[in-house]
Short mmCIF file of C-alpha atoms in Angstrom, two decimals:
data_model
loop_
_atom_site.label_atom_id
_atom_site.label_comp_id
_atom_site.label_asym_id
_atom_site.label_seq_id
_atom_site.Cartn_x
_atom_site.Cartn_y
_atom_site.Cartn_z
CA MET U 1 -58.35 -45.06 222.29
CA LEU U 2 -61.82 -43.68 222.29
CA SER U 3 -60.51 -40.17 223.87
CA HIS U 4 -57.79 -40.10 221.12
CA PHE U 5 -60.36 -40.30 218.53
CA GLY U 6 -62.76 -37.64 220.13
CA ARG U 7 -59.66 -35.17 220.32
CA ALA U 8 -58.91 -35.76 216.62
CA LEU U 9 -62.60 -35.09 216.15
CA ARG U 10 -62.52 -31.73 217.79
CA ALA U 11 -59.51 -30.63 215.95
CA LEU U 12 -61.37 -31.73 212.65
CA ALA U 13 -64.18 -29.59 213.82
CA VAL U 14 -61.92 -26.43 215.08
CA THR U 15 -60.04 -26.80 211.66
CA ALA U 16 -63.60 -26.96 209.60
CA VAL U 17 -65.00 -24.08 211.35
CA LEU U 18 -62.03 -21.94 210.82
CA CYS U 19 -61.98 -22.84 207.18
CA ALA U 20 -65.82 -21.48 207.08
CA ALA U 21 -64.75 -18.23 209.00
CA ILE U 22 -61.90 -17.54 206.40
CA ALA U 23 -63.47 -18.31 202.84
CA PRO U 24 -66.21 -16.26 203.04
CA ALA U 25 -63.83 -13.29 204.08
CA SER U 26 -61.71 -13.94 201.22
CA ALA U 27 -64.66 -14.14 198.92
CA HIS U 28 -66.00 -10.64 200.24
CA GLU U 29 -62.67 -8.83 200.13
CA GLY U 30 -62.28 -10.42 196.43
CA HIS U 31 -65.32 -8.76 195.32
CA ASP U 32 -65.12 -5.73 197.18
CA HIS U 33 -61.49 -4.70 196.26
CA GLY U 34 -61.96 -5.31 192.96
CA GLU U 35 -61.79 -2.57 190.03
CA GLN U 36 -63.93 0.16 191.10
CA PRO U 37 -66.06 1.93 188.43
CA PRO U 38 -64.97 5.61 188.07
CA VAL U 39 -66.75 8.15 190.32
CA SER U 40 -66.45 11.22 187.94
CA ALA U 41 -68.88 13.65 186.35
CA GLY U 42 -67.56 13.37 183.08
CA ALA U 43 -68.96 10.10 182.88
CA LEU U 44 -69.62 10.34 179.28
CA PRO U 45 -66.91 9.99 176.75
CA ARG U 46 -66.35 13.79 176.10
CA GLY U 47 -63.03 15.69 174.37
CA GLU U 48 -62.95 19.30 174.70
CA ALA U 49 -60.57 22.15 172.94
CA ASP U 50 -60.22 25.77 172.89
CA SER U 51 -58.49 28.60 171.04
CA ASP U 52 -58.31 32.59 171.42
CA ALA U 53 -61.65 32.69 169.81
CA PHE U 54 -63.90 29.45 170.38
CA GLU U 55 -64.06 26.63 173.02
CA ILE U 56 -65.87 23.26 171.95
CA VAL U 57 -66.85 20.30 174.00
CA ALA U 58 -67.83 17.09 172.01
CA ILE U 59 -69.91 14.47 173.80
CA ALA U 60 -70.96 10.92 172.52
CA ARG U 61 -74.41 10.22 173.36
CA GLY U 62 -75.00 6.76 171.77
CA GLU U 63 -74.40 6.68 168.07
CA ASN U 64 -74.29 10.50 168.15
CA LEU U 65 -71.83 13.42 168.70
CA GLU U 66 -73.17 16.38 170.39
CA ILE U 67 -70.92 19.33 169.93
CA TYR U 68 -71.31 22.78 172.11
CA LEU U 69 -69.63 25.59 170.94
CA ASP U 70 -69.11 28.82 173.11
CA ARG U 71 -66.65 32.27 172.77
CA PHE U 72 -63.67 31.54 174.48
CA ALA U 73 -63.97 35.02 176.46
CA THR U 74 -67.31 35.14 177.38
CA ASN U 75 -68.69 31.78 177.37
CA GLU U 76 -71.58 33.05 175.34
CA PRO U 77 -72.99 30.13 172.96
CA VAL U 78 -72.43 30.65 169.30
CA THR U 79 -75.35 30.13 167.04
CA GLY U 80 -75.57 29.93 163.20
CA ALA U 81 -71.87 28.65 162.98
CA THR U 82 -71.02 26.69 160.16
CA ILE U 83 -68.79 23.15 161.95
CA GLU U 84 -67.17 20.47 159.69
CA VAL U 85 -65.72 17.31 161.28
CA GLU U 86 -63.13 15.33 159.99
CA SER U 87 -64.06 11.74 161.32
CA PRO U 88 -63.04 8.36 160.40
CA GLY U 89 -66.14 7.60 158.83
CA GLY U 90 -64.83 10.96 156.57
CA PRO U 91 -65.28 14.57 156.76
CA VAL U 92 -69.15 15.77 157.48
CA LYS U 93 -70.86 18.82 158.83
CA ALA U 94 -73.07 19.12 161.84
CA ALA U 95 -76.39 20.11 162.18
CA ALA U 96 -76.88 23.46 163.75
CA GLY U 97 -79.31 23.77 166.94
CA ALA U 98 -81.37 26.58 168.22
CA ASP U 99 -78.94 27.44 171.36
CA GLY U 100 -75.53 26.68 170.36
CA THR U 101 -75.80 23.20 170.06
CA TYR U 102 -74.68 20.80 167.15
CA ARG U 103 -75.21 17.57 166.12
CA VAL U 104 -73.26 14.59 164.20
CA ALA U 105 -74.28 11.13 163.48
CA ALA U 106 -71.63 9.05 164.40
CA PRO U 107 -72.00 5.60 164.13
CA TRP U 108 -68.04 4.95 164.72
CA LEU U 109 -68.36 6.14 168.24
CA ALA U 110 -69.62 2.25 168.66
CA LYS U 111 -66.10 1.06 168.84
CA SER U 112 -64.20 1.50 172.11
CA GLY U 113 -61.27 3.16 171.96
CA ARG U 114 -59.15 6.53 170.72
CA THR U 115 -60.89 8.54 168.23
CA ASP U 116 -58.99 11.50 166.88
CA LEU U 117 -61.10 14.51 165.40
CA ILE U 118 -60.54 17.75 163.57
CA PHE U 119 -63.57 20.67 163.81
CA THR U 120 -63.16 23.51 161.66
CA VAL U 121 -65.56 26.25 163.06
CA THR U 122 -66.81 29.02 160.99
CA ALA U 123 -68.61 32.09 162.74
CA GLY U 124 -69.01 35.08 161.07
CA ASP U 125 -65.87 36.42 159.47
CA THR U 126 -63.83 34.09 162.07
CA THR U 127 -62.56 30.44 161.00
CA ASP U 128 -60.81 28.27 163.69
CA ILE U 129 -59.24 24.71 163.53
CA LEU U 130 -60.11 22.53 166.91
CA PRO U 131 -58.74 19.04 167.22
CA LEU U 132 -59.71 16.85 169.90
CA THR U 133 -59.54 13.45 171.06
CA ILE U 134 -62.68 11.24 172.18
CA GLN U 135 -61.66 8.27 174.28
CA THR U 136 -64.75 5.63 174.21
CA ALA U 137 -65.43 2.51 176.18
CA PRO U 138 -67.86 -0.26 176.44
CA ASP U 139 -71.22 0.93 178.59
CA ALA U 140 -70.04 1.37 181.96
CA ALA U 141 -73.30 0.14 183.25
CA GLN U 142 -72.91 -2.97 181.44
CA SER U 143 -69.48 -3.93 182.70
CA VAL U 144 -70.80 -3.11 186.31
CA ALA U 145 -73.26 -5.74 186.17
CA GLN U 146 -70.61 -8.15 184.17
CA GLN U 147 -68.44 -7.76 187.24
CA GLU U 148 -71.40 -8.64 189.75
CA ALA U 149 -72.41 -11.38 188.01
CA ALA U 150 -68.85 -12.76 187.90
CA ALA U 151 -68.57 -12.26 191.49
CA GLY U 152 -71.84 -13.65 192.22
CA GLY U 153 -70.74 -16.65 190.44
CA HIS U 154 -67.53 -16.69 192.39
CA ILE U 155 -69.41 -16.56 195.57
CA SER U 156 -71.82 -19.30 194.65
CA LYS U 157 -69.01 -21.29 193.77
CA VAL U 158 -67.52 -21.25 197.18
CA SER U 159 -70.79 -21.21 199.03
CA VAL U 160 -71.68 -24.81 197.68
CA LEU U 161 -68.21 -26.17 198.78
CA LEU U 162 -68.93 -24.86 202.22
CA VAL U 163 -72.59 -26.60 202.16
CA LEU U 164 -70.70 -29.91 201.28
CA GLY U 165 -67.94 -29.75 203.95
CA GLY U 166 -70.51 -28.43 206.94
CA ALA U 167 -72.59 -31.42 205.84
CA LEU U 168 -69.84 -33.64 206.32
CA ILE U 169 -68.61 -32.39 209.31
CA GLY U 170 -72.11 -32.15 210.78
CA ALA U 171 -72.47 -36.01 210.34
CA LEU U 172 -69.07 -36.73 212.04
CA LEU U 173 -70.12 -34.46 214.82
CA ALA U 174 -73.65 -36.20 215.30
CA ALA U 175 -72.44 -39.60 215.14
CA ILE U 176 -69.77 -38.18 218.29
CA ALA U 177 -72.86 -36.38 219.98
CA LEU U 178 -74.55 -39.86 219.96
CA ARG U 179 -71.65 -41.81 221.78
CA GLY U 180 -69.77 -38.39 223.14
CA GLY U 181 -72.50 -36.45 225.73
CA ARG U 182 -72.28 -33.08 226.64
CA LYS U 183 -69.54 -31.98 224.81
CA ALA U 184 -69.90 -33.01 221.70
CA ALA U 185 -73.42 -31.41 221.72
CA ALA U 186 -71.63 -28.29 222.89
CA LEU U 187 -69.66 -28.69 219.93
CA VAL U 188 -72.27 -28.93 217.57
CA ALA U 189 -74.08 -25.92 219.31
CA ILE U 190 -71.04 -23.45 219.09
CA PHE U 191 -70.34 -24.56 215.40
CA SER U 192 -74.23 -23.94 214.33
CA MET U 193 -74.05 -20.33 215.97
CA PHE U 194 -70.53 -19.80 214.30
CA LEU U 195 -71.84 -20.42 210.75
CA GLY U 196 -75.41 -18.35 211.43
CA ALA U 197 -73.29 -15.30 212.45
CA ARG U 198 -71.32 -15.45 208.95
CA GLU U 199 -74.33 -15.89 207.03
CA PRO U 200 -75.54 -12.12 207.67
CA GLU U 201 -72.20 -11.08 207.14
CA ALA U 202 -72.10 -12.42 203.20
CA HIS U 203 -75.11 -10.90 202.46
CA GLU U 204 -74.44 -7.49 203.76
CA GLY U 205 -71.29 -7.40 201.70
CA HIS U 206 -73.46 -8.25 198.88
CA GLY U 207 -76.06 -5.60 199.31
CA HIS U 208 -72.84 -2.97 199.23
CA GLU U 209 -71.80 -4.03 195.97
CA GLU U 210 -75.54 -3.56 194.57
CA GLU U 211 -75.32 0.07 196.00
CA LYS U 212 -72.15 0.63 194.25
CA ALA U 213 -73.17 -0.85 190.73
CA GLN U 214 -76.29 1.58 191.45
CA VAL U 215 -74.10 4.72 191.93
CA ALA U 216 -72.10 4.04 189.01
CA ILE U 217 -75.09 3.42 186.49
CA ASN U 218 -76.22 6.41 188.09
CA THR U 219 -73.43 8.45 187.12
CA VAL U 220 -72.88 7.15 183.66
CA SER U 221 -76.45 7.72 182.58
CA GLY U 222 -76.88 11.17 183.64
CA GLU U 223 -74.77 15.17 183.38
CA ARG U 224 -75.01 16.77 186.44
CA ALA U 225 -72.81 19.32 188.13
CA GLN U 226 -70.37 18.41 190.87
CA ARG U 227 -67.35 19.76 193.10
CA LEU U 228 -64.57 17.41 192.87
CA PRO U 229 -62.19 16.33 195.11
CA ASP U 230 -59.43 18.73 194.35
CA GLY U 231 -61.99 21.60 195.19
CA ALA U 232 -62.59 22.09 191.37
CA VAL U 233 -66.05 22.39 190.22
CA PHE U 234 -67.71 20.41 186.98
CA VAL U 235 -69.88 22.16 185.50
CA PRO U 236 -71.30 20.23 182.26
CA LYS U 237 -72.26 21.97 178.93
CA THR U 238 -75.79 21.57 179.26
CA VAL U 239 -75.51 22.83 182.93
CA GLN U 240 -73.76 26.15 182.07
CA ARG U 241 -76.74 26.74 179.50
CA ILE U 242 -79.22 26.63 182.14
CA PHE U 243 -76.97 28.46 184.70
CA ALA U 244 -76.14 30.88 182.18
CA VAL U 245 -72.71 31.19 183.22
CA ARG U 246 -70.75 33.93 181.39
CA THR U 247 -67.16 34.93 181.86
CA LEU U 248 -64.61 37.91 181.29
CA VAL U 249 -60.91 38.12 180.72
CA ALA U 250 -59.70 39.77 183.55
CA GLU U 251 -57.11 42.64 182.81
CA ASN U 252 -55.36 44.83 185.24
CA ALA U 253 -56.14 48.57 184.90
CA GLU U 254 -55.52 51.70 186.93
CA HIS U 255 -58.79 53.07 188.34
CA LYS U 256 -60.17 56.28 190.34
CA LYS U 257 -60.65 55.31 194.21
CA ILE U 258 -64.21 55.34 195.68
CA THR U 259 -65.34 56.71 198.80
CA GLU U 260 -68.80 55.63 200.24
CA LEU U 261 -71.02 57.53 201.86
CA PRO U 262 -74.40 57.00 203.77
CA GLY U 263 -77.24 58.71 202.14
CA ARG U 264 -81.06 58.68 201.76
CA ILE U 265 -83.59 59.77 199.21
CA ILE U 266 -85.29 63.16 199.86
CA PRO U 267 -87.83 64.75 197.46
CA ASP U 268 -86.89 67.83 195.16
CA PRO U 269 -87.41 71.01 196.92
CA ASN U 270 -88.45 72.43 193.75
CA ALA U 271 -91.57 69.78 192.82
CA SER U 272 -92.52 68.83 196.13
CA GLY U 273 -94.76 70.82 198.79
CA TYR U 274 -97.09 70.57 201.98
CA VAL U 275 -101.05 71.11 202.35
CA GLN U 276 -101.21 72.98 205.39
CA SER U 277 -104.17 74.72 207.02
CA ALA U 278 -103.74 78.77 208.00
CA VAL U 279 -106.35 78.30 210.42
CA GLY U 280 -107.47 75.70 213.07
CA GLY U 281 -111.19 74.02 212.19
CA ARG U 282 -112.69 70.72 211.31
CA LEU U 283 -111.63 68.93 208.00
CA SER U 284 -114.51 68.15 205.02
CA ALA U 285 -114.07 66.23 202.02
CA PRO U 286 -114.37 67.59 198.51
CA SER U 287 -117.27 66.89 195.99
CA GLY U 288 -114.70 63.67 195.03
CA GLY U 289 -113.82 62.66 198.33
CA PHE U 290 -110.34 63.08 200.20
CA PRO U 291 -107.37 61.80 197.76
CA ARG U 292 -106.07 58.46 198.49
CA LEU U 293 -102.00 57.67 199.09
CA GLY U 294 -100.62 57.35 195.42
CA THR U 295 -103.02 59.64 193.95
CA ARG U 296 -101.68 61.99 191.11
CA VAL U 297 -102.66 65.63 191.67
CA LYS U 298 -102.57 68.55 189.84
CA GLN U 299 -101.47 71.99 190.99
CA GLY U 300 -104.42 73.87 192.20
CA ASP U 301 -106.48 70.66 192.79
CA ILE U 302 -108.68 71.38 195.80
CA LEU U 303 -107.98 68.28 198.19
CA GLY U 304 -110.20 69.34 200.84
CA TYR U 305 -111.71 71.98 203.30
CA VAL U 306 -111.05 73.42 206.70
CA THR U 307 -113.93 74.79 208.22
CA PRO U 308 -112.69 77.06 211.21
CA PRO U 309 -114.87 77.31 214.71
CA ILE U 310 -116.65 80.57 215.61
CA ALA U 311 -117.20 81.37 219.70
CA ALA U 312 -120.44 82.61 220.43
CA ILE U 313 -118.90 86.30 221.51
CA ASP U 314 -117.53 86.15 217.78
CA VAL U 315 -121.10 85.37 216.68
CA SER U 316 -122.51 88.44 218.64
CA ASP U 317 -120.13 90.68 217.64
CA MET U 318 -121.00 89.68 213.98
CA ARG U 319 -124.94 90.19 214.27
CA GLN U 320 -123.85 93.43 215.87
CA ARG U 321 -121.82 94.54 212.88
CA GLN U 322 -124.22 93.37 210.32
CA GLY U 323 -127.02 95.17 211.82
CA GLU U 324 -124.74 98.40 211.96
CA LEU U 325 -124.16 97.96 208.34
CA ASP U 326 -127.53 96.60 207.45
CA GLN U 327 -128.86 100.21 208.77
CA GLN U 328 -126.37 102.38 207.11
CA ILE U 329 -126.94 100.18 203.64
CA SER U 330 -130.79 101.12 204.27
CA ILE U 331 -130.08 104.97 204.77
CA VAL U 332 -127.52 105.10 202.06
CA GLU U 333 -130.00 103.52 199.49
CA ARG U 334 -132.81 105.53 200.58
CA ARG U 335 -130.18 108.76 199.73
CA PHE U 336 -129.19 107.24 196.22
CA ALA U 337 -132.89 106.62 195.28
CA ARG U 338 -133.65 110.92 195.95
CA TYR U 339 -130.29 112.05 194.43
CA GLU U 340 -131.31 109.58 191.12
CA GLN U 341 -134.89 111.78 190.64
CA LEU U 342 -132.87 114.83 191.34
CA ALA U 343 -130.16 114.31 189.18
CA PRO U 344 -132.11 114.78 185.78
CA SER U 345 -133.34 118.45 186.72
CA GLY U 346 -129.77 119.84 188.02
CA ALA U 347 -130.55 120.10 191.50
CA ILE U 348 -127.37 117.64 192.74
CA SER U 349 -124.54 117.11 190.60
CA ARG U 350 -123.60 113.59 189.04
CA THR U 351 -120.34 113.55 191.06
CA GLN U 352 -123.09 113.57 194.31
CA LEU U 353 -124.62 110.83 192.75
CA GLU U 354 -121.73 108.53 191.83
CA ASP U 355 -120.12 108.63 195.39
CA THR U 356 -123.40 107.60 196.86
CA ARG U 357 -123.40 104.98 194.31
CA LEU U 358 -120.14 104.03 195.47
CA GLU U 359 -120.46 104.15 199.36
CA LEU U 360 -123.75 101.90 198.80
CA GLU U 361 -121.71 99.19 197.08
CA GLY U 362 -118.80 99.49 199.44
CA LEU U 363 -121.59 98.68 202.39
CA ARG U 364 -122.65 95.96 200.59
CA GLU U 365 -119.54 93.91 199.81
CA ARG U 366 -118.68 94.54 203.39
CA ARG U 367 -122.20 92.99 204.82
CA ALA U 368 -121.40 89.64 202.45
CA SER U 369 -117.77 89.55 203.62
CA ILE U 370 -119.10 89.00 206.95
CA GLU U 371 -121.43 86.15 205.98
CA LYS U 372 -119.07 84.56 203.90
CA SER U 373 -116.47 84.36 206.85
CA ARG U 374 -119.43 82.36 208.91
CA ARG U 375 -120.28 80.14 206.26
CA ASP U 376 -117.10 79.21 203.62
CA PRO U 377 -114.60 76.98 204.96
CA GLU U 378 -111.07 77.22 203.93
CA ALA U 379 -110.01 75.24 200.62
CA LEU U 380 -106.71 73.16 200.69
CA ILE U 381 -105.48 73.52 197.41
CA ALA U 382 -102.27 71.58 196.12
CA PRO U 383 -99.39 74.05 195.50
CA VAL U 384 -97.31 71.42 193.13
CA ALA U 385 -98.49 68.79 190.77
CA GLY U 386 -97.22 65.00 191.95
CA VAL U 387 -98.50 62.32 194.18
CA ILE U 388 -99.67 62.40 197.59
CA ALA U 389 -97.15 60.81 199.67
CA GLU U 390 -98.23 61.09 203.01
CA GLY U 391 -101.64 62.21 204.09
CA SER U 392 -104.52 60.97 207.21
CA ALA U 393 -107.27 63.50 206.61
CA VAL U 394 -110.46 62.22 208.06
CA ALA U 395 -113.90 64.03 207.89
CA GLY U 396 -114.40 65.87 210.93
CA GLN U 397 -110.98 65.92 212.05
CA ILE U 398 -109.92 69.23 214.05
CA VAL U 399 -106.74 70.32 212.62
CA GLN U 400 -104.38 73.20 213.90
CA PRO U 401 -103.24 76.12 212.60
CA SER U 402 -99.82 75.22 210.21
CA SER U 403 -100.51 71.15 210.85
CA ILE U 404 -99.54 69.28 207.59
CA VAL U 405 -102.42 67.76 206.00
CA PHE U 406 -100.96 66.14 202.77
CA ASN U 407 -97.35 65.89 201.44
CA ILE U 408 -97.17 66.17 197.73
CA ILE U 409 -93.92 64.26 195.75
CA ASP U 410 -93.03 64.59 192.09
CA PRO U 411 -91.85 60.83 191.83
CA SER U 412 -89.87 61.52 189.05
CA ARG U 413 -87.87 64.45 190.67
CA LEU U 414 -86.06 62.91 193.84
CA TRP U 415 -82.96 63.65 195.47
CA VAL U 416 -80.20 62.04 197.73
CA GLU U 417 -79.04 63.77 200.57
CA ALA U 418 -75.34 62.30 201.73
CA LEU U 419 -73.60 62.41 204.56
CA SER U 420 -69.53 63.37 203.98
CA PHE U 421 -66.90 63.02 206.79
CA GLU U 422 -64.20 64.50 204.58
CA SER U 423 -63.86 66.97 201.78
CA LEU U 424 -64.93 66.00 198.53
CA GLU U 425 -65.19 67.00 195.03
CA PRO U 426 -68.16 65.47 193.75
CA SER U 427 -68.66 67.47 190.28
CA ARG U 428 -66.38 64.29 188.86
CA GLY U 429 -69.60 61.97 189.14
CA ALA U 430 -71.45 59.94 191.62
CA ARG U 431 -73.74 56.93 191.77
CA ALA U 432 -76.23 55.60 194.18
CA SER U 433 -76.66 51.68 194.99
CA THR U 434 -79.61 50.31 196.67
CA TYR U 435 -79.63 47.45 198.86
CA THR U 436 -81.14 45.42 195.80
CA GLY U 437 -77.81 46.15 193.70
CA ARG U 438 -79.70 48.65 191.45
CA ASN U 439 -77.81 51.95 190.79
CA TYR U 440 -78.63 55.37 189.53
CA ASP U 441 -76.38 58.30 188.39
CA LEU U 442 -76.11 61.70 190.65
CA VAL U 443 -75.53 65.35 189.60
CA TYR U 444 -74.01 67.15 192.20
CA GLN U 445 -76.67 70.14 193.71
CA GLY U 446 -74.74 71.53 196.56
CA THR U 447 -72.74 71.06 199.73
CA GLY U 448 -74.36 72.37 203.71
CA PHE U 449 -71.71 74.65 205.52
CA ALA U 450 -73.12 73.69 208.90
CA ASP U 451 -71.87 70.53 210.78
CA ARG U 452 -74.67 67.40 211.25
CA SER U 453 -72.97 65.26 213.92
CA GLN U 454 -69.77 65.61 212.98
CA SER U 455 -70.54 65.27 209.08
CA VAL U 456 -71.47 67.57 206.27
CA PRO U 457 -74.68 66.88 204.03
CA VAL U 458 -74.33 66.79 200.08
CA HIS U 459 -77.24 66.83 197.61
CA PHE U 460 -77.51 64.97 194.36
CA ALA U 461 -80.08 64.74 192.03
CA VAL U 462 -81.07 61.32 190.42
CA THR U 463 -81.34 61.39 186.78
CA GLY U 464 -82.43 59.15 184.70
CA ASP U 465 -85.15 56.44 186.04
CA THR U 466 -86.19 56.62 189.29
CA ALA U 467 -88.74 53.62 189.66
CA GLY U 468 -88.35 52.06 192.37
CA LEU U 469 -87.10 54.78 194.79
CA ARG U 470 -88.96 55.99 197.69
CA ALA U 471 -88.39 59.41 199.67
CA GLY U 472 -86.71 58.26 203.22
CA GLN U 473 -85.25 55.02 201.69
CA PHE U 474 -81.81 54.44 202.35
CA LEU U 475 -79.25 53.86 200.14
CA THR U 476 -74.87 54.02 199.52
CA VAL U 477 -73.36 57.16 197.63
CA LEU U 478 -70.19 56.31 195.60
CA VAL U 479 -68.14 59.14 194.87
CA THR U 480 -64.78 59.15 192.74
CA THR U 481 -61.83 60.75 194.18
CA ASP U 482 -58.76 61.90 193.31
CA ASP U 483 -56.61 58.77 194.44
CA THR U 484 -56.36 55.81 192.11
CA LYS U 485 -55.02 52.31 192.49
CA ASP U 486 -54.45 49.16 190.26
CA GLY U 487 -56.55 46.32 190.09
CA LEU U 488 -59.01 44.17 188.20
CA ALA U 489 -62.35 45.65 187.66
CA VAL U 490 -65.26 42.98 187.78
CA PRO U 491 -68.89 43.04 187.95
CA ARG U 492 -70.32 42.45 191.79
CA SER U 493 -72.12 39.81 190.56
CA SER U 494 -68.95 37.67 190.29
CA VAL U 495 -67.64 37.75 193.75
CA VAL U 496 -69.11 35.38 196.15
CA ARG U 497 -69.10 35.43 199.87
CA GLY U 498 -68.26 32.37 201.68
CA SER U 499 -69.53 30.86 204.99
CA ASN U 500 -66.23 32.01 206.54
CA GLY U 501 -66.96 35.80 205.29
CA GLN U 502 -63.78 35.44 202.64
CA ASP U 503 -64.29 36.55 199.25
CA PHE U 504 -63.75 34.46 196.36
CA VAL U 505 -64.33 34.23 192.48
CA TYR U 506 -64.24 31.58 190.20
CA GLU U 507 -62.00 30.94 187.59
CA HIS U 508 -62.63 29.52 184.33
CA THR U 509 -59.82 26.77 183.84
CA ALA U 510 -61.17 24.64 181.47
CA PRO U 511 -64.25 24.43 179.31
CA GLU U 512 -66.25 22.45 181.81
CA ARG U 513 -64.36 23.13 185.20
CA PHE U 514 -63.97 26.33 187.44
CA MET U 515 -61.98 26.70 190.53
CA ALA U 516 -62.80 28.77 193.24
CA ARG U 517 -60.08 31.44 193.75
CA SER U 518 -59.67 33.41 197.44
CA VAL U 519 -59.51 37.54 196.71
CA ARG U 520 -59.39 40.71 198.29
CA THR U 521 -61.69 43.32 196.80
CA GLU U 522 -62.43 46.78 197.33
CA PRO U 523 -65.53 49.01 195.99
CA LEU U 524 -64.88 50.65 192.38
CA ASP U 525 -68.67 51.66 191.64
CA GLY U 526 -71.97 50.55 191.73
CA ASP U 527 -71.92 48.21 189.57
CA ARG U 528 -68.50 46.53 189.69
CA VAL U 529 -65.51 45.67 192.77
CA LEU U 530 -61.81 45.92 192.07
CA ILE U 531 -59.91 42.76 192.82
CA VAL U 532 -56.54 43.95 194.45
CA SER U 533 -55.17 40.41 195.32
CA GLY U 534 -55.85 37.03 194.78
CA PHE U 535 -56.19 36.59 190.84
CA THR U 536 -54.04 36.94 187.95
CA PRO U 537 -54.69 39.11 185.01
CA GLY U 538 -55.24 37.52 181.38
CA LYS U 539 -57.52 34.92 183.08
CA ARG U 540 -61.20 33.82 182.48
CA ILE U 541 -63.45 34.83 185.53
CA VAL U 542 -67.06 34.34 186.05
CA SER U 543 -69.04 37.44 185.76
CA GLN U 544 -72.45 35.69 185.76
CA GLY U 545 -73.62 32.61 187.28
CA ALA U 546 -71.11 32.54 190.19
CA ASP U 547 -73.29 32.08 193.01
CA LEU U 548 -75.32 29.17 191.36
CA LEU U 549 -71.77 27.82 191.34
CA ASP U 550 -71.23 27.95 194.66
CA HIS U 551 -74.49 26.00 195.49
CA VAL U 552 -72.82 22.81 193.28
CA ARG U 553 -71.73 19.96 196.04
#
């Protein structure tokens, strides 16, 4: 009898344990798989519309309607426009902001449901009518909190029932333990361990629900750009203003093909020069010191001196020659003095007197030149006006004949030397592009006739502003050819290079939606590239801010 009663109690205990195991799992599953809050970038109620001239986005923020008005083709904000809204409360005029943002008081947004609006936009001579619909709903954060509270109440009721059932079963098992011995005690221990193992699972599930509610609240309360599951990029108008996103309508046209040539900056040979020493000697600085790099100098400025060294044998020869000249000068001076006394009496002619005077002046000049050659150094004079591009003069430095002491370049007159591997006609025009993306117009100057590593040098002159260029700087020369090709010409900033090396652009598919399109491009000129495949003409393409859209995750 007792054994039957024990088996019945053990069956009852197993049943209670199974019920305890199944009940919390069912409660957690019902809470976890309920209606999920929408995880979308457009969490705030909004409506959008566009036409050939404008596109408009209206966002409900509390009891106000925030309106963003942009040009359809360029995505440029429209300022100073007049917007009238036909609302459920009657016609109302929007207050204009300074950045193309407009605001309307909309107390009728407090009611949840569908609201149809009609916007009449007048900007300059253009007037357009744009209808749109806004679907409002109760506050998402409040809904999530209500769902969490309801789920929490359900879990609390289940927990109370489990506690009461567990207490009853525990009392029965305790009574059996007093009479049944070790088997009953083991059953009580197993039952207790099982209940302890189920409690953390319920707590873990509750923490997961709190995390979901927090994500939903964050999504509702803030506007942020994000990449959607279909690969599109959602960018609210507020973020587009920060990114300064601009677009253009891609049009197919015929363009001249471009050939890329490697090139480098060289100085204009008519506006640059070297300062060299004609003789070897020791350098010495002028009164103001040696000019520093980048110093602007004028033509004819003295940049330094070179004092040639004099050997001992040369000094001896010079002294001997000086002695001979001094002796001849003394003889001629006495002769000239005597002729001056005799000239008035007519004893000698005036011609003899003048010849003696000229002979004396010539001897003195020869004597002075020898003395000057021993003392005066050679002056280093700037041959052209410009800036000191190169130079390493040091006082006391010994320079050899024909060595370059300074290199002077006029920074406003620079040339480009490109290497061409095929016959070109650069008279049609060319452009140079640096690694930073800056472009310069070029004028053809001439083509070399001698080969240089299987190529021919071609010279161009840089026109316009040359700021940012340096002699020896490498760049790319783009020369127009006779060949033509059809394609879409877009700015280089429109093309983004992906991590896989593929080029792609962003299509503006909706006022706040952008889609990446893989394309194949070819260089067109310094500012634009040619899309030859992968994009359909007539659609809007991002021309500015594409690199920022690519970083949205």
